[in-house]
Amino acid sequence: MSAAWTLRRAGMSQRRLLSSAHKQSPLLNIAPRVREALRNGEPVVALESTIISHGMPYPQNVETAREVEQIVTASGSTPATIALIDGRIHVGLSDGDLLRLGNGRETVVKASRRDMAAVLSQRLLGATTVSGTMLAAHMTGISVFATGGIGGVHRGAENTMDVSADLTELGRTPVAVVCAGAKSILDLPKTLEYLETQGVPVVTFGDSSEFPAFFSRYSGLQAPWKLQRAEQVAQLLKTSAELGLQNGVVVAVPIPEEHAKASVDIEQAIEAALRESERLGVKGKEATPFLLKRVVERTGGASLLANIALVKNNARVASQIAVSLASMGGSRAFSTSAPPLPQTRTDQPLLVIGCAAMDITSRVDLNQSA
């Protein structure tokens, strides 16, 4: 057996070893177009599915999901909408999947990290929240995720302890979440304080350092950081990966100016909806869908149009960031900054070249004089 052949064989074994160390969960069902993009180091943007099942009425929900995917594609990235279907985490959905989530003919479970194992094991139809989507994106190796707004600390949380799992997920899962800030039905000062405690960078994108409040460009609160270009955000993500940090990043993008004009009316509708939810005792994960539905009704659909506009804008920005990150060679670096250690293989022959071992045992005799 020649030395050259031996070294080539050792190299192949090394590649197999490294590949086996990065095997993905058997519960992942990655669409071929998404898998190919990831394999080639091309930009991919994750998209959540709760916005389809619980965030908007049919048919606007499905139409918006299609249009958002088109925007991501037109901006240079591959869209990967995520949902739980038939016991698998589907990363990249078909049009039939979007319809199934959005047409209201089946019960769809709103699934965060807490719910994913139960939904998958019972083979239920599940729509992933920000938390659930971040987890699935990280498992897949997707670094950038676009959504409408993140969850946060609910008003009155000092009594109810109602804090969204999105915030804790941001503290432990390295995925960048591009959003229009936190939903304005929440306690925004406490939400920012909680993110600080979790070590999550909050970055406003654009000319203003003011943290956006979903339907409104302004909250009266300053974000810790402001970046104006997609390349700057991508560099931040790449540096975070190089530091080995395991937290996410909030990239807060203000709603486009032309769609923010109805924000005063929307805020009034939100206050009225909050009072109604308190009177009816609507709490937990049902609170946000209830409030958003009531706000749409009270504003005559103006809030729905604003919601659609900001989601599309976030998708466009997220795709730009993903493209910049890929150009730096870090399209997967942020979400896989701490790869698992290779496992020891015992099924390969061991070849030792030019090595000798000698065991020496020594004993001190205390009876001998120095």
mmCIF file with all atom_site columns, N, CA, C and O in Angstrom, residues 51-68:
data_model
loop_
_atom_site.group_PDB
_atom_site.id
_atom_site.type_symbol
_atom_site.label_atom_id
_atom_site.label_alt_id
_atom_site.label_comp_id
_atom_site.label_asym_id
_atom_site.label_entity_id
_atom_site.label_seq_id
_atom_site.pdbx_PDB_ins_code
_atom_site.Cartn_x
_atom_site.Cartn_y
_atom_site.Cartn_z
_atom_site.occupancy
_atom_site.B_iso_or_equiv
_atom_site.pdbx_formal_charge
_atom_site.auth_seq_id
_atom_site.auth_comp_id
_atom_site.auth_asym_id
_atom_site.auth_atom_id
_atom_site.pdbx_PDB_model_num
ATOM 1  N N  . ILE A 1 51 ? -47.792 34.189 10.750 1.00 0.00 ? 51 ILE A N  1
ATOM 2  C CA . ILE A 1 51 ? -48.376 35.373 10.124 1.00 0.00 ? 51 ILE A CA 1
ATOM 3  C C  . ILE A 1 51 ? -49.421 34.971 9.089  1.00 0.00 ? 51 ILE A C  1
ATOM 4  O O  . ILE A 1 51 ? -50.369 35.712 8.814  1.00 0.00 ? 51 ILE A O  1
ATOM 5  N N  . ILE A 1 52 ? -49.284 33.747 8.533  1.00 0.00 ? 52 ILE A N  1
ATOM 6  C CA . ILE A 1 52 ? -50.260 33.236 7.569  1.00 0.00 ? 52 ILE A CA 1
ATOM 7  C C  . ILE A 1 52 ? -51.491 32.697 8.299  1.00 0.00 ? 52 ILE A C  1
ATOM 8  O O  . ILE A 1 52 ? -52.628 33.018 7.950  1.00 0.00 ? 52 ILE A O  1
ATOM 9  N N  . SER A 1 53 ? -51.247 31.895 9.321  1.00 0.00 ? 53 SER A N  1
ATOM 10 C CA . SER A 1 53 ? -52.358 31.204 9.985  1.00 0.00 ? 53 SER A CA 1
ATOM 11 C C  . SER A 1 53 ? -53.090 32.062 11.002 1.00 0.00 ? 53 SER A C  1
ATOM 12 O O  . SER A 1 53 ? -54.302 31.893 11.203 1.00 0.00 ? 53 SER A O  1
ATOM 13 N N  . HIS A 1 54 ? -52.380 32.976 11.673 1.00 0.00 ? 54 HIS A N  1
ATOM 14 C CA . HIS A 1 54 ? -52.983 33.724 12.773 1.00 0.00 ? 54 HIS A CA 1
ATOM 15 C C  . HIS A 1 54 ? -52.880 35.243 12.634 1.00 0.00 ? 54 HIS A C  1
ATOM 16 O O  . HIS A 1 54 ? -53.535 35.968 13.372 1.00 0.00 ? 54 HIS A O  1
ATOM 17 N N  . GLY A 1 55 ? -52.039 35.720 11.714 1.00 0.00 ? 55 GLY A N  1
ATOM 18 C CA . GLY A 1 55 ? -51.770 37.151 11.659 1.00 0.00 ? 55 GLY A CA 1
ATOM 19 C C  . GLY A 1 55 ? -52.641 37.942 10.722 1.00 0.00 ? 55 GLY A C  1
ATOM 20 O O  . GLY A 1 55 ? -52.791 39.155 10.889 1.00 0.00 ? 55 GLY A O  1
ATOM 21 N N  . MET A 1 56 ? -53.205 37.282 9.708  1.00 0.00 ? 56 MET A N  1
ATOM 22 C CA . MET A 1 56 ? -54.003 37.985 8.701  1.00 0.00 ? 56 MET A CA 1
ATOM 23 C C  . MET A 1 56 ? -55.187 37.113 8.281  1.00 0.00 ? 56 MET A C  1
ATOM 24 O O  . MET A 1 56 ? -55.127 35.887 8.356  1.00 0.00 ? 56 MET A O  1
ATOM 25 N N  . PRO A 1 57 ? -56.260 37.740 7.790  1.00 0.00 ? 57 PRO A N  1
ATOM 26 C CA . PRO A 1 57 ? -57.403 36.972 7.294  1.00 0.00 ? 57 PRO A CA 1
ATOM 27 C C  . PRO A 1 57 ? -57.134 36.384 5.913  1.00 0.00 ? 57 PRO A C  1
ATOM 28 O O  . PRO A 1 57 ? -56.263 36.860 5.183  1.00 0.00 ? 57 PRO A O  1
ATOM 29 N N  . TYR A 1 58 ? -57.881 35.351 5.566  1.00 0.00 ? 58 TYR A N  1
ATOM 30 C CA . TYR A 1 58 ? -57.812 34.763 4.233  1.00 0.00 ? 58 TYR A CA 1
ATOM 31 C C  . TYR A 1 58 ? -58.684 35.592 3.286  1.00 0.00 ? 58 TYR A C  1
ATOM 32 O O  . TYR A 1 58 ? -59.767 36.022 3.676  1.00 0.00 ? 58 TYR A O  1
ATOM 33 N N  . PRO A 1 59 ? -58.277 35.861 2.050  1.00 0.00 ? 59 PRO A N  1
ATOM 34 C CA . PRO A 1 59 ? -57.118 35.317 1.339  1.00 0.00 ? 59 PRO A CA 1
ATOM 35 C C  . PRO A 1 59 ? -55.874 36.212 1.383  1.00 0.00 ? 59 PRO A C  1
ATOM 36 O O  . PRO A 1 59 ? -54.855 35.865 0.779  1.00 0.00 ? 59 PRO A O  1
ATOM 37 N N  . GLN A 1 60 ? -55.983 37.362 2.083  1.00 0.00 ? 60 GLN A N  1
ATOM 38 C CA . GLN A 1 60 ? -54.824 38.280 2.105  1.00 0.00 ? 60 GLN A CA 1
ATOM 39 C C  . GLN A 1 60 ? -53.588 37.612 2.687  1.00 0.00 ? 60 GLN A C  1
ATOM 40 O O  . GLN A 1 60 ? -52.456 37.927 2.295  1.00 0.00 ? 60 GLN A O  1
ATOM 41 N N  . ASN A 1 61 ? -53.789 36.682 3.627  1.00 0.00 ? 61 ASN A N  1
ATOM 42 C CA . ASN A 1 61 ? -52.642 36.024 4.253  1.00 0.00 ? 61 ASN A CA 1
ATOM 43 C C  . ASN A 1 61 ? -51.830 35.213 3.248  1.00 0.00 ? 61 ASN A C  1
ATOM 44 O O  . ASN A 1 61 ? -50.593 35.311 3.188  1.00 0.00 ? 61 ASN A O  1
ATOM 45 N N  . VAL A 1 62 ? -52.520 34.419 2.439  1.00 0.00 ? 62 VAL A N  1
ATOM 46 C CA . VAL A 1 62 ? -51.822 33.585 1.458  1.00 0.00 ? 62 VAL A CA 1
ATOM 47 C C  . VAL A 1 62 ? -51.231 34.444 0.345  1.00 0.00 ? 62 VAL A C  1
ATOM 48 O O  . VAL A 1 62 ? -50.102 34.213 -0.108 1.00 0.00 ? 62 VAL A O  1
ATOM 49 N N  . GLU A 1 63 ? -51.987 35.439 -0.091 1.00 0.00 ? 63 GLU A N  1
ATOM 50 C CA . GLU A 1 63 ? -51.473 36.348 -1.128 1.00 0.00 ? 63 GLU A CA 1
ATOM 51 C C  . GLU A 1 63 ? -50.207 37.059 -0.647 1.00 0.00 ? 63 GLU A C  1
ATOM 52 O O  . GLU A 1 63 ? -49.224 37.184 -1.391 1.00 0.00 ? 63 GLU A O  1
ATOM 53 N N  . THR A 1 64 ? -50.222 37.512 0.606  1.00 0.00 ? 64 THR A N  1
ATOM 54 C CA . THR A 1 64 ? -49.052 38.195 1.154  1.00 0.00 ? 64 THR A CA 1
ATOM 55 C C  . THR A 1 64 ? -47.865 37.244 1.252  1.00 0.00 ? 64 THR A C  1
ATOM 56 O O  . THR A 1 64 ? -46.722 37.628 0.937  1.00 0.00 ? 64 THR A O  1
ATOM 57 N N  . ALA A 1 65 ? -48.106 36.004 1.683  1.00 0.00 ? 65 ALA A N  1
ATOM 58 C CA . ALA A 1 65 ? -47.017 35.020 1.787  1.00 0.00 ? 65 ALA A CA 1
ATOM 59 C C  . ALA A 1 65 ? -46.361 34.800 0.433  1.00 0.00 ? 65 ALA A C  1
ATOM 60 O O  . ALA A 1 65 ? -45.121 34.736 0.325  1.00 0.00 ? 65 ALA A O  1
ATOM 61 N N  . ARG A 1 66 ? -47.175 34.700 -0.618 1.00 0.00 ? 66 ARG A N  1
ATOM 62 C CA . ARG A 1 66 ? -46.623 34.514 -1.967 1.00 0.00 ? 66 ARG A CA 1
ATOM 63 C C  . ARG A 1 66 ? -45.799 35.732 -2.388 1.00 0.00 ? 66 ARG A C  1
ATOM 64 O O  . ARG A 1 66 ? -44.702 35.602 -2.938 1.00 0.00 ? 66 ARG A O  1
ATOM 65 N N  . GLU A 1 67 ? -46.358 36.912 -2.143 1.00 0.00 ? 67 GLU A N  1
ATOM 66 C CA . GLU A 1 67 ? -45.685 38.144 -2.564 1.00 0.00 ? 67 GLU A CA 1
ATOM 67 C C  . GLU A 1 67 ? -44.382 38.364 -1.800 1.00 0.00 ? 67 GLU A C  1
ATOM 68 O O  . GLU A 1 67 ? -43.381 38.831 -2.366 1.00 0.00 ? 67 GLU A O  1
ATOM 69 N N  . VAL A 1 68 ? -44.374 38.019 -0.512 1.00 0.00 ? 68 VAL A N  1
ATOM 70 C CA . VAL A 1 68 ? -43.151 38.164 0.290  1.00 0.00 ? 68 VAL A CA 1
ATOM 71 C C  . VAL A 1 68 ? -42.066 37.245 -0.252 1.00 0.00 ? 68 VAL A C  1
ATOM 72 O O  . VAL A 1 68 ? -40.893 37.638 -0.360 1.00 0.00 ? 68 VAL A O  1
#
